[in-house]
Amino acid sequence: MKEQLSKKAEQVSLVLKQLAHPDRLMVLCCLLDGEKTVNELVGYANASQSWVSQFLSKMKLSGLVDSQKKGVFVYYRIAEPRLKAIMTAIYKAYCVAGVRSER
Amino acid sequence: MKEQLSKKAEQVSLVLKQLAHPDRLMVLCCLLDGEKTVNELVGYANASQSWVSQFLSKMKLSGLVDSQKKGVFVYYRIAEPRLKAIMTAIYKAYCVAGVRSER
DNA sequence: TTGACATATTATTAAATTATAATATACTAA
DNA sequence: TTAGTATATTATAATTTAATAATATGTCAA
C-alpha cells in the first residue's frame, strides 16, 4: 500500500515539476481553454517561440499534451485528463474570484 | 487581466514547486489525512528527520502548513485551504482506484 | 525556387535545487 | 542535572533546471 503510494508520488511529482513554473502554468492555463497553436501560446506566456516549443515537446513526450498539424500550424491540447483535473483545481482555487475558501 | 493571471501564475508556481517531489508529496498526502507529528511524517516519507523538518519549516514560512506544539511533539497540519484543494484533486486523480477519467 | 512565416532542435552558461552530514536546541522523566 | 527523545538549524558538494542564443526544418504562396 505504502509502496504503491510512493510509486504514485513519483509519477505525480514528474507531472508537477512540469507545471511548477509561471510561464508553463500560463501555457497550460491557456490550453485548458481548448487547443491552441504554438504562436498563440507564445503570446500568452511571456516567453520565446523556442522556449514554448521546447516545453510543448517535453510535455508531449511525457504524454501530457498532444498535437495535430493543420497546414503550417500545429495545434496543441491537453491529452491527459488527470492533468486537466489538476489544472482545473488550481484554476478554481486561485483564479476564480468570489469563491469562499471553505474550511 | 493577463497581468493578474501572470501574478497568480507566479504565486501558484511557488506552491507547486514545494509539492513537486515524491517525498514531499508523501508528507503532504499524509497531512491531508489530518495533523501529524514530525516523526510520524518521517515514517511515511522515506526521508531523514532533518529533511522532513526542513521541508516543514519552509512550508510553514510560506504559510502552507502550520504547527502546534504539545509537549515534546510538534503537530503539523495543512493551513492553506487552496493547498488542501490541490492535494485533494491530485489524490482523487491518481490515487483513488476505480474512478473513470471522464473526457 | 525564393521569401516569409510557423515550428523545432541544439548547445551553452548561469542559477537553483537536492541530498546529506553534522550539530544544535528543547522538553521530559528519572 | 542528566539521559533520552523530538525537533530544528546550518553548511556544502553534487546534481538539475533555467535562460538564452543560434540555427534548422517545414510549409505555403507568389
PDB file of C-alpha atoms (C1' of nucleotides) in Angstrom:
ATOM      1  CA  MET A   1       0.000   0.000   0.000  1.00  0.00           C
ATOM      2  CA  LYS A   2       2.683   2.443   1.016  1.00  0.00           C
ATOM      3  CA  GLU A   3       4.799   1.079  -1.848  1.00  0.00           C
ATOM      4  CA  GLN A   4       2.034   1.867  -4.276  1.00  0.00           C
ATOM      5  CA  LEU A   5       1.577   5.347  -2.932  1.00  0.00           C
ATOM      6  CA  SER A   6       5.242   6.067  -3.262  1.00  0.00           C
ATOM      7  CA  LYS A   7       5.155   4.975  -6.906  1.00  0.00           C
ATOM      8  CA  LYS A   8       2.219   7.273  -7.482  1.00  0.00           C
ATOM      9  CA  ALA A   9       4.107  10.046  -5.747  1.00  0.00           C
ATOM     10  CA  GLU A  10       6.976   9.551  -8.157  1.00  0.00           C
ATOM     11  CA  GLN A  11       4.618   9.760 -11.101  1.00  0.00           C
ATOM     12  CA  VAL A  12       2.759  12.787  -9.801  1.00  0.00           C
ATOM     13  CA  SER A  13       5.941  14.630  -8.987  1.00  0.00           C
ATOM     14  CA  LEU A  14       7.042  14.319 -12.599  1.00  0.00           C
ATOM     15  CA  VAL A  15       3.824  15.959 -13.670  1.00  0.00           C
ATOM     16  CA  LEU A  16       4.009  18.706 -11.066  1.00  0.00           C
ATOM     17  CA  LYS A  17       7.585  19.540 -11.981  1.00  0.00           C
ATOM     18  CA  GLN A  18       6.375  20.372 -15.437  1.00  0.00           C
ATOM     19  CA  LEU A  19       3.751  22.713 -14.029  1.00  0.00           C
ATOM     20  CA  ALA A  20       5.846  24.412 -11.393  1.00  0.00           C
ATOM     21  CA  HIS A  21       6.848  27.446 -13.389  1.00  0.00           C
ATOM     22  CA  PRO A  22       4.907  30.662 -14.016  1.00  0.00           C
ATOM     23  CA  ASP A  23       5.219  30.645 -17.785  1.00  0.00           C
ATOM     24  CA  ARG A  24       4.459  26.972 -18.081  1.00  0.00           C
ATOM     25  CA  LEU A  25       1.368  27.468 -15.957  1.00  0.00           C
ATOM     26  CA  MET A  26       0.269  30.259 -18.255  1.00  0.00           C
ATOM     27  CA  VAL A  27       0.636  27.994 -21.246  1.00  0.00           C
ATOM     28  CA  LEU A  28      -1.324  25.200 -19.634  1.00  0.00           C
ATOM     29  CA  CYS A  29      -3.954  27.518 -18.311  1.00  0.00           C
ATOM     30  CA  CYS A  30      -4.375  28.693 -21.867  1.00  0.00           C
ATOM     31  CA  LEU A  31      -4.643  25.121 -23.121  1.00  0.00           C
ATOM     32  CA  LEU A  32      -7.297  24.463 -20.520  1.00  0.00           C
ATOM     33  CA  ASP A  33      -9.469  26.687 -22.667  1.00  0.00           C
ATOM     34  CA  GLY A  34      -9.022  24.458 -25.715  1.00  0.00           C
ATOM     35  CA  GLU A  35      -6.440  23.702 -28.369  1.00  0.00           C
ATOM     36  CA  LYS A  36      -4.027  26.418 -29.408  1.00  0.00           C
ATOM     37  CA  THR A  37      -1.206  26.933 -31.859  1.00  0.00           C
ATOM     38  CA  VAL A  38       2.346  27.433 -30.674  1.00  0.00           C
ATOM     39  CA  ASN A  39       2.262  31.089 -31.607  1.00  0.00           C
ATOM     40  CA  GLU A  40      -0.927  31.721 -29.701  1.00  0.00           C
ATOM     41  CA  LEU A  41       0.727  30.212 -26.637  1.00  0.00           C
ATOM     42  CA  VAL A  42       3.841  32.305 -27.153  1.00  0.00           C
ATOM     43  CA  GLY A  43       1.598  35.329 -26.921  1.00  0.00           C
ATOM     44  CA  TYR A  44       0.167  34.260 -23.572  1.00  0.00           C
ATOM     45  CA  ALA A  45       3.307  33.265 -21.776  1.00  0.00           C
ATOM     46  CA  ASN A  46       5.932  35.966 -21.947  1.00  0.00           C
ATOM     47  CA  ALA A  47       8.403  33.600 -23.495  1.00  0.00           C
ATOM     48  CA  SER A  48      10.209  32.976 -26.732  1.00  0.00           C
ATOM     49  CA  GLN A  49       8.961  30.752 -29.504  1.00  0.00           C
ATOM     50  CA  SER A  50      11.859  28.434 -28.939  1.00  0.00           C
ATOM     51  CA  TRP A  51      11.087  28.108 -25.269  1.00  0.00           C
ATOM     52  CA  VAL A  52       7.414  27.349 -25.794  1.00  0.00           C
ATOM     53  CA  SER A  53       8.203  24.824 -28.474  1.00  0.00           C
ATOM     54  CA  GLN A  54      10.695  23.115 -26.200  1.00  0.00           C
ATOM     55  CA  PHE A  55       8.242  22.984 -23.355  1.00  0.00           C
ATOM     56  CA  LEU A  56       5.461  21.579 -25.505  1.00  0.00           C
ATOM     57  CA  SER A  57       7.731  18.975 -26.942  1.00  0.00           C
ATOM     58  CA  LYS A  58       8.654  17.725 -23.479  1.00  0.00           C
ATOM     59  CA  MET A  59       5.047  17.682 -22.403  1.00  0.00           C
ATOM     60  CA  LYS A  60       4.197  15.716 -25.494  1.00  0.00           C
ATOM     61  CA  LEU A  61       6.961  13.201 -24.860  1.00  0.00           C
ATOM     62  CA  SER A  62       5.520  12.522 -21.435  1.00  0.00           C
ATOM     63  CA  GLY A  63       2.032  12.222 -22.867  1.00  0.00           C
ATOM     64  CA  LEU A  64       0.545  15.207 -21.105  1.00  0.00           C
ATOM     65  CA  VAL A  65      -0.345  17.042 -24.295  1.00  0.00           C
ATOM     66  CA  ASP A  66      -0.703  16.046 -27.889  1.00  0.00           C
ATOM     67  CA  SER A  67      -0.671  17.925 -31.145  1.00  0.00           C
ATOM     68  CA  GLN A  68      -2.224  17.952 -34.539  1.00  0.00           C
ATOM     69  CA  LYS A  69      -0.779  19.601 -37.599  1.00  0.00           C
ATOM     70  CA  LYS A  70      -3.057  21.638 -39.801  1.00  0.00           C
ATOM     71  CA  GLY A  71      -1.125  23.192 -42.637  1.00  0.00           C
ATOM     72  CA  VAL A  72       1.571  25.432 -41.241  1.00  0.00           C
ATOM     73  CA  PHE A  73       0.063  25.395 -37.788  1.00  0.00           C
ATOM     74  CA  VAL A  74       0.453  22.878 -35.026  1.00  0.00           C
ATOM     75  CA  TYR A  75      -2.397  22.735 -32.567  1.00  0.00           C
ATOM     76  CA  TYR A  76      -1.634  21.553 -29.077  1.00  0.00           C
ATOM     77  CA  ARG A  77      -4.084  20.386 -26.452  1.00  0.00           C
ATOM     78  CA  ILE A  78      -4.051  18.711 -23.075  1.00  0.00           C
ATOM     79  CA  ALA A  79      -4.111  14.972 -23.627  1.00  0.00           C
ATOM     80  CA  GLU A  80      -4.060  13.667 -20.081  1.00  0.00           C
ATOM     81  CA  PRO A  81      -7.372  14.000 -18.236  1.00  0.00           C
ATOM     82  CA  ARG A  82      -5.631  13.920 -14.884  1.00  0.00           C
ATOM     83  CA  LEU A  83      -3.565  16.929 -15.859  1.00  0.00           C
ATOM     84  CA  LYS A  84      -6.760  18.647 -16.859  1.00  0.00           C
ATOM     85  CA  ALA A  85      -8.248  17.793 -13.479  1.00  0.00           C
ATOM     86  CA  ILE A  86      -5.288  19.217 -11.602  1.00  0.00           C
ATOM     87  CA  MET A  87      -5.165  22.364 -13.707  1.00  0.00           C
ATOM     88  CA  THR A  88      -8.862  22.862 -13.210  1.00  0.00           C
ATOM     89  CA  ALA A  89      -8.478  22.535  -9.462  1.00  0.00           C
ATOM     90  CA  ILE A  90      -5.655  25.060  -9.496  1.00  0.00           C
ATOM     91  CA  TYR A  91      -7.658  27.429 -11.616  1.00  0.00           C
ATOM     92  CA  LYS A  92     -10.656  27.162  -9.353  1.00  0.00           C
ATOM     93  CA  ALA A  93      -8.592  27.643  -6.233  1.00  0.00           C
ATOM     94  CA  TYR A  94      -6.562  30.609  -7.397  1.00  0.00           C
ATOM     95  CA  CYS A  95      -8.247  32.258 -10.323  1.00  0.00           C
ATOM     96  CA  VAL A  96     -11.972  32.096  -9.790  1.00  0.00           C
ATOM     97  CA  ALA A  97     -12.932  35.246  -7.910  1.00  0.00           C
ATOM     98  CA  GLY A  98     -15.570  35.308  -5.225  1.00  0.00           C
ATOM     99  CA  VAL A  99     -15.281  31.689  -4.254  1.00  0.00           C
ATOM    100  CA  ARG A 100     -15.036  31.482  -0.483  1.00  0.00           C
ATOM    101  CA  SER A 101     -12.418  29.005   0.596  1.00  0.00           C
ATOM    102  CA  GLU A 102     -14.258  26.547   2.773  1.00  0.00           C
ATOM    103  CA  ARG A 103     -12.599  25.196   5.899  1.00  0.00           C
TER     104      ARG A 103
ATOM    105  CA  MET B   1      -6.435  40.622 -16.862  1.00  0.00           C
ATOM    106  CA  LYS B   2      -3.418  38.903 -18.329  1.00  0.00           C
ATOM    107  CA  GLU B   3      -1.279  40.798 -15.813  1.00  0.00           C
ATOM    108  CA  GLN B   4      -3.348  39.403 -12.980  1.00  0.00           C
ATOM    109  CA  LEU B   5      -3.140  35.888 -14.302  1.00  0.00           C
ATOM    110  CA  SER B   6       0.596  36.092 -14.554  1.00  0.00           C
ATOM    111  CA  LYS B   7       0.817  37.207 -10.929  1.00  0.00           C
ATOM    112  CA  LYS B   8      -1.343  34.276  -9.947  1.00  0.00           C
ATOM    113  CA  ALA B   9       0.876  32.018 -12.002  1.00  0.00           C
ATOM    114  CA  GLU B  10       3.857  33.246 -10.057  1.00  0.00           C
ATOM    115  CA  GLN B  11       2.104  32.523  -6.790  1.00  0.00           C
ATOM    116  CA  VAL B  12       0.871  29.103  -7.841  1.00  0.00           C
ATOM    117  CA  SER B  13       4.254  28.082  -9.168  1.00  0.00           C
ATOM    118  CA  LEU B  14       5.774  28.729  -5.755  1.00  0.00           C
ATOM    119  CA  VAL B  15       3.251  26.360  -4.240  1.00  0.00           C
ATOM    120  CA  LEU B  16       3.704  23.685  -6.884  1.00  0.00           C
ATOM    121  CA  LYS B  17       7.461  23.775  -6.544  1.00  0.00           C
ATOM    122  CA  GLN B  18       7.035  22.734  -2.957  1.00  0.00           C
ATOM    123  CA  LEU B  19       4.888  19.791  -3.997  1.00  0.00           C
ATOM    124  CA  ALA B  20       6.909  18.617  -6.956  1.00  0.00           C
ATOM    125  CA  HIS B  21       8.907  15.959  -5.201  1.00  0.00           C
ATOM    126  CA  PRO B  22       7.935  12.375  -4.348  1.00  0.00           C
ATOM    127  CA  ASP B  23       8.806  12.538  -0.676  1.00  0.00           C
ATOM    128  CA  ARG B  24       7.225  15.920  -0.198  1.00  0.00           C
ATOM    129  CA  LEU B  25       4.067  14.640  -1.823  1.00  0.00           C
ATOM    130  CA  MET B  26       4.055  11.716   0.572  1.00  0.00           C
ATOM    131  CA  VAL B  27       4.302  14.059   3.511  1.00  0.00           C
ATOM    132  CA  LEU B  28       1.502  16.270   2.260  1.00  0.00           C
ATOM    133  CA  CYS B  29      -0.654  13.336   1.333  1.00  0.00           C
ATOM    134  CA  CYS B  30      -0.218  12.179   4.878  1.00  0.00           C
ATOM    135  CA  LEU B  31      -1.152  15.595   6.233  1.00  0.00           C
ATOM    136  CA  LEU B  32      -4.267  15.524   4.093  1.00  0.00           C
ATOM    137  CA  ASP B  33      -5.449  12.889   6.498  1.00  0.00           C
ATOM    138  CA  GLY B  34      -5.093  15.216   9.478  1.00  0.00           C
ATOM    139  CA  GLU B  35      -2.411  16.642  11.715  1.00  0.00           C
ATOM    140  CA  LYS B  36       0.728  14.621  12.325  1.00  0.00           C
ATOM    141  CA  THR B  37       3.940  14.884  14.299  1.00  0.00           C
ATOM    142  CA  VAL B  38       7.272  15.252  12.568  1.00  0.00           C
ATOM    143  CA  ASN B  39       8.254  11.720  13.428  1.00  0.00           C
ATOM    144  CA  GLU B  40       5.047  10.286  12.046  1.00  0.00           C
ATOM    145  CA  LEU B  41       5.779  12.062   8.781  1.00  0.00           C
ATOM    146  CA  VAL B  42       9.357  10.812   8.774  1.00  0.00           C
ATOM    147  CA  GLY B  43       7.897   7.315   8.846  1.00  0.00           C
ATOM    148  CA  TYR B  44       5.763   7.929   5.761  1.00  0.00           C
ATOM    149  CA  ALA B  45       8.242   9.623   3.520  1.00  0.00           C
ATOM    150  CA  ASN B  46      11.447   7.647   3.244  1.00  0.00           C
ATOM    151  CA  ALA B  47      13.471  10.572   4.429  1.00  0.00           C
ATOM    152  CA  SER B  48      15.558  11.707   7.352  1.00  0.00           C
ATOM    153  CA  GLN B  49      14.254  13.632  10.316  1.00  0.00           C
ATOM    154  CA  SER B  50      16.361  16.582   9.322  1.00  0.00           C
ATOM    155  CA  TRP B  51      14.964  16.601   5.839  1.00  0.00           C
ATOM    156  CA  VAL B  52      11.341  16.448   6.945  1.00  0.00           C
ATOM    157  CA  SER B  53      11.898  19.154   9.493  1.00  0.00           C
ATOM    158  CA  GLN B  54      13.494  21.375   6.886  1.00  0.00           C
ATOM    159  CA  PHE B  55      10.670  20.827   4.476  1.00  0.00           C
ATOM    160  CA  LEU B  56       8.010  21.550   7.067  1.00  0.00           C
ATOM    161  CA  SER B  57       9.766  24.669   8.165  1.00  0.00           C
ATOM    162  CA  LYS B  58       9.801  26.043   4.617  1.00  0.00           C
ATOM    163  CA  MET B  59       6.172  25.156   4.141  1.00  0.00           C
ATOM    164  CA  LYS B  60       5.360  26.924   7.361  1.00  0.00           C
ATOM    165  CA  LEU B  61       7.287  30.026   6.341  1.00  0.00           C
ATOM    166  CA  SER B  62       5.207  30.252   3.213  1.00  0.00           C
ATOM    167  CA  GLY B  63       2.016  29.735   5.186  1.00  0.00           C
ATOM    168  CA  LEU B  64       1.066  26.434   3.607  1.00  0.00           C
ATOM    169  CA  VAL B  65       1.157  24.500   6.855  1.00  0.00           C
ATOM    170  CA  ASP B  66       1.132  25.463  10.484  1.00  0.00           C
ATOM    171  CA  SER B  67       2.119  23.723  13.651  1.00  0.00           C
ATOM    172  CA  GLN B  68       1.175  23.392  17.247  1.00  0.00           C
ATOM    173  CA  LYS B  69       3.448  22.230  19.993  1.00  0.00           C
ATOM    174  CA  LYS B  70       2.105  19.747  22.509  1.00  0.00           C
ATOM    175  CA  GLY B  71       4.798  18.799  24.967  1.00  0.00           C
ATOM    176  CA  VAL B  72       7.723  17.262  23.133  1.00  0.00           C
ATOM    177  CA  PHE B  73       5.731  16.843  19.976  1.00  0.00           C
ATOM    178  CA  VAL B  74       5.032  19.301  17.232  1.00  0.00           C
ATOM    179  CA  TYR B  75       1.878  18.671  15.267  1.00  0.00           C
ATOM    180  CA  TYR B  76       1.773  19.922  11.711  1.00  0.00           C
ATOM    181  CA  ARG B  77      -1.258  20.388   9.517  1.00  0.00           C
ATOM    182  CA  ILE B  78      -2.168  21.954   6.207  1.00  0.00           C
ATOM    183  CA  ALA B  79      -3.051  25.567   6.820  1.00  0.00           C
ATOM    184  CA  GLU B  80      -3.876  26.770   3.336  1.00  0.00           C
ATOM    185  CA  PRO B  81      -7.248  25.608   2.032  1.00  0.00           C
ATOM    186  CA  ARG B  82      -6.118  26.038  -1.544  1.00  0.00           C
ATOM    187  CA  LEU B  83      -3.262  23.642  -0.952  1.00  0.00           C
ATOM    188  CA  LYS B  84      -5.735  21.217   0.504  1.00  0.00           C
ATOM    189  CA  ALA B  85      -7.883  21.613  -2.599  1.00  0.00           C
ATOM    190  CA  ILE B  86      -4.990  20.926  -4.939  1.00  0.00           C
ATOM    191  CA  MET B  87      -3.772  17.949  -2.945  1.00  0.00           C
ATOM    192  CA  THR B  88      -7.265  16.533  -2.870  1.00  0.00           C
ATOM    193  CA  ALA B  89      -7.550  16.884  -6.624  1.00  0.00           C
ATOM    194  CA  ILE B  90      -4.222  15.133  -7.082  1.00  0.00           C
ATOM    195  CA  TYR B  91      -5.220  12.386  -4.713  1.00  0.00           C
ATOM    196  CA  LYS B  92      -8.522  11.855  -6.499  1.00  0.00           C
ATOM    197  CA  ALA B  93      -6.895  11.851  -9.906  1.00  0.00           C
ATOM    198  CA  TYR B  94      -4.047   9.498  -9.119  1.00  0.00           C
ATOM    199  CA  CYS B  95      -4.811   7.545  -6.003  1.00  0.00           C
ATOM    200  CA  VAL B  96      -8.496   6.769  -5.958  1.00  0.00           C
ATOM    201  CA  ALA B  97      -8.939   3.471  -7.759  1.00  0.00           C
ATOM    202  CA  GLY B  98     -11.879   2.758  -9.994  1.00  0.00           C
ATOM    203  CA  VAL B  99     -12.637   6.333 -10.902  1.00  0.00           C
ATOM    204  CA  ARG B 100     -13.091   6.540 -14.643  1.00  0.00           C
ATOM    205  CA  SER B 101     -11.372   9.558 -16.098  1.00  0.00           C
ATOM    206  CA  GLU B 102     -14.092  11.416 -17.943  1.00  0.00           C
ATOM    207  CA  ARG B 103     -13.320  13.099 -21.243  1.00  0.00           C
TER     208      ARG B 103
ATOM    209  C1'  DT C   1      12.600  28.432 -56.369  1.00  0.00           C
ATOM    210  C1'  DT C   2      12.514  32.123 -53.296  1.00  0.00           C
ATOM    211  C1'  DG C   3      10.728  34.705 -49.383  1.00  0.00           C
ATOM    212  C1'  DA C   4       8.036  34.715 -45.368  1.00  0.00           C
ATOM    213  C1'  DC C   5       6.273  32.655 -41.618  1.00  0.00           C
ATOM    214  C1'  DA C   6       5.450  28.657 -38.110  1.00  0.00           C
ATOM    215  C1'  DT C   7       7.658  25.437 -35.587  1.00  0.00           C
ATOM    216  C1'  DA C   8      11.615  22.517 -33.864  1.00  0.00           C
ATOM    217  C1'  DT C   9      16.318  21.444 -32.335  1.00  0.00           C
ATOM    218  C1'  DT C  10      20.767  22.001 -30.226  1.00  0.00           C
ATOM    219  C1'  DA C  11      24.212  23.907 -27.339  1.00  0.00           C
ATOM    220  C1'  DT C  12      25.929  26.549 -23.556  1.00  0.00           C
ATOM    221  C1'  DT C  13      26.263  29.212 -19.474  1.00  0.00           C
ATOM    222  C1'  DA C  14      24.083  30.760 -15.227  1.00  0.00           C
ATOM    223  C1'  DA C  15      21.307  29.725 -11.369  1.00  0.00           C
ATOM    224  C1'  DA C  16      18.618  26.991  -8.317  1.00  0.00           C
ATOM    225  C1'  DT C  17      17.653  22.681  -6.030  1.00  0.00           C
ATOM    226  C1'  DT C  18      18.828  18.325  -3.807  1.00  0.00           C
ATOM    227  C1'  DA C  19      20.938  15.254  -0.830  1.00  0.00           C
ATOM    228  C1'  DT C  20      23.467  14.762   3.089  1.00  0.00           C
ATOM    229  C1'  DA C  21      26.012  15.331   7.174  1.00  0.00           C
ATOM    230  C1'  DA C  22      26.919  17.416  11.319  1.00  0.00           C
ATOM    231  C1'  DT C  23      25.266  19.601  15.049  1.00  0.00           C
ATOM    232  C1'  DA C  24      22.142  22.373  17.940  1.00  0.00           C
ATOM    233  C1'  DT C  25      18.011  23.124  20.808  1.00  0.00           C
ATOM    234  C1'  DA C  26      14.157  21.879  23.702  1.00  0.00           C
ATOM    235  C1'  DC C  27      11.376  19.127  26.535  1.00  0.00           C
ATOM    236  C1'  DT C  28      10.539  15.263  29.818  1.00  0.00           C
ATOM    237  C1'  DA C  29      11.364  11.744  33.004  1.00  0.00           C
ATOM    238  C1'  DA C  30      14.187   9.743  36.268  1.00  0.00           C
TER     239       DA C  30
ATOM    240  C1'  DT D   1      21.137  17.545  36.403  1.00  0.00           C
ATOM    241  C1'  DT D   2      21.499  14.076  33.219  1.00  0.00           C
ATOM    242  C1'  DA D   3      19.984  10.842  29.634  1.00  0.00           C
ATOM    243  C1'  DG D   4      16.894  10.144  26.045  1.00  0.00           C
ATOM    244  C1'  DT D   5      13.862  11.541  22.670  1.00  0.00           C
ATOM    245  C1'  DA D   6      11.726  15.077  19.384  1.00  0.00           C
ATOM    246  C1'  DT D   7      12.617  18.673  16.564  1.00  0.00           C
ATOM    247  C1'  DA D   8      15.403  22.454  14.274  1.00  0.00           C
ATOM    248  C1'  DT D   9      19.376  24.642  12.040  1.00  0.00           C
ATOM    249  C1'  DT D  10      23.400  25.215   9.196  1.00  0.00           C
ATOM    250  C1'  DA D  11      26.660  24.162   5.688  1.00  0.00           C
ATOM    251  C1'  DT D  12      28.281  22.202   1.479  1.00  0.00           C
ATOM    252  C1'  DA D  13      29.122  19.351  -2.571  1.00  0.00           C
ATOM    253  C1'  DA D  14      26.575  17.214  -6.338  1.00  0.00           C
ATOM    254  C1'  DT D  15      23.055  17.414  -9.493  1.00  0.00           C
ATOM    255  C1'  DT D  16      19.266  19.581 -12.015  1.00  0.00           C
ATOM    256  C1'  DT D  17      16.997  23.050 -14.070  1.00  0.00           C
ATOM    257  C1'  DA D  18      16.561  27.514 -16.295  1.00  0.00           C
ATOM    258  C1'  DA D  19      17.537  31.056 -19.604  1.00  0.00           C
ATOM    259  C1'  DT D  20      19.168  32.158 -23.856  1.00  0.00           C
ATOM    260  C1'  DA D  21      21.042  32.226 -28.329  1.00  0.00           C
ATOM    261  C1'  DA D  22      21.775  30.382 -32.623  1.00  0.00           C
ATOM    262  C1'  DT D  23      20.172  27.817 -36.100  1.00  0.00           C
ATOM    263  C1'  DA D  24      17.472  24.269 -38.553  1.00  0.00           C
ATOM    264  C1'  DT D  25      13.263  22.385 -40.721  1.00  0.00           C
ATOM    265  C1'  DG D  26       8.919  22.557 -42.968  1.00  0.00           C
ATOM    266  C1'  DT D  27       5.025  24.716 -45.357  1.00  0.00           C
ATOM    267  C1'  DC D  28       2.877  27.792 -48.391  1.00  0.00           C
ATOM    268  C1'  DA D  29       2.239  31.469 -51.707  1.00  0.00           C
ATOM    269  C1'  DA D  30       3.931  34.178 -55.282  1.00  0.00           C
TER     270       DA D  30
END
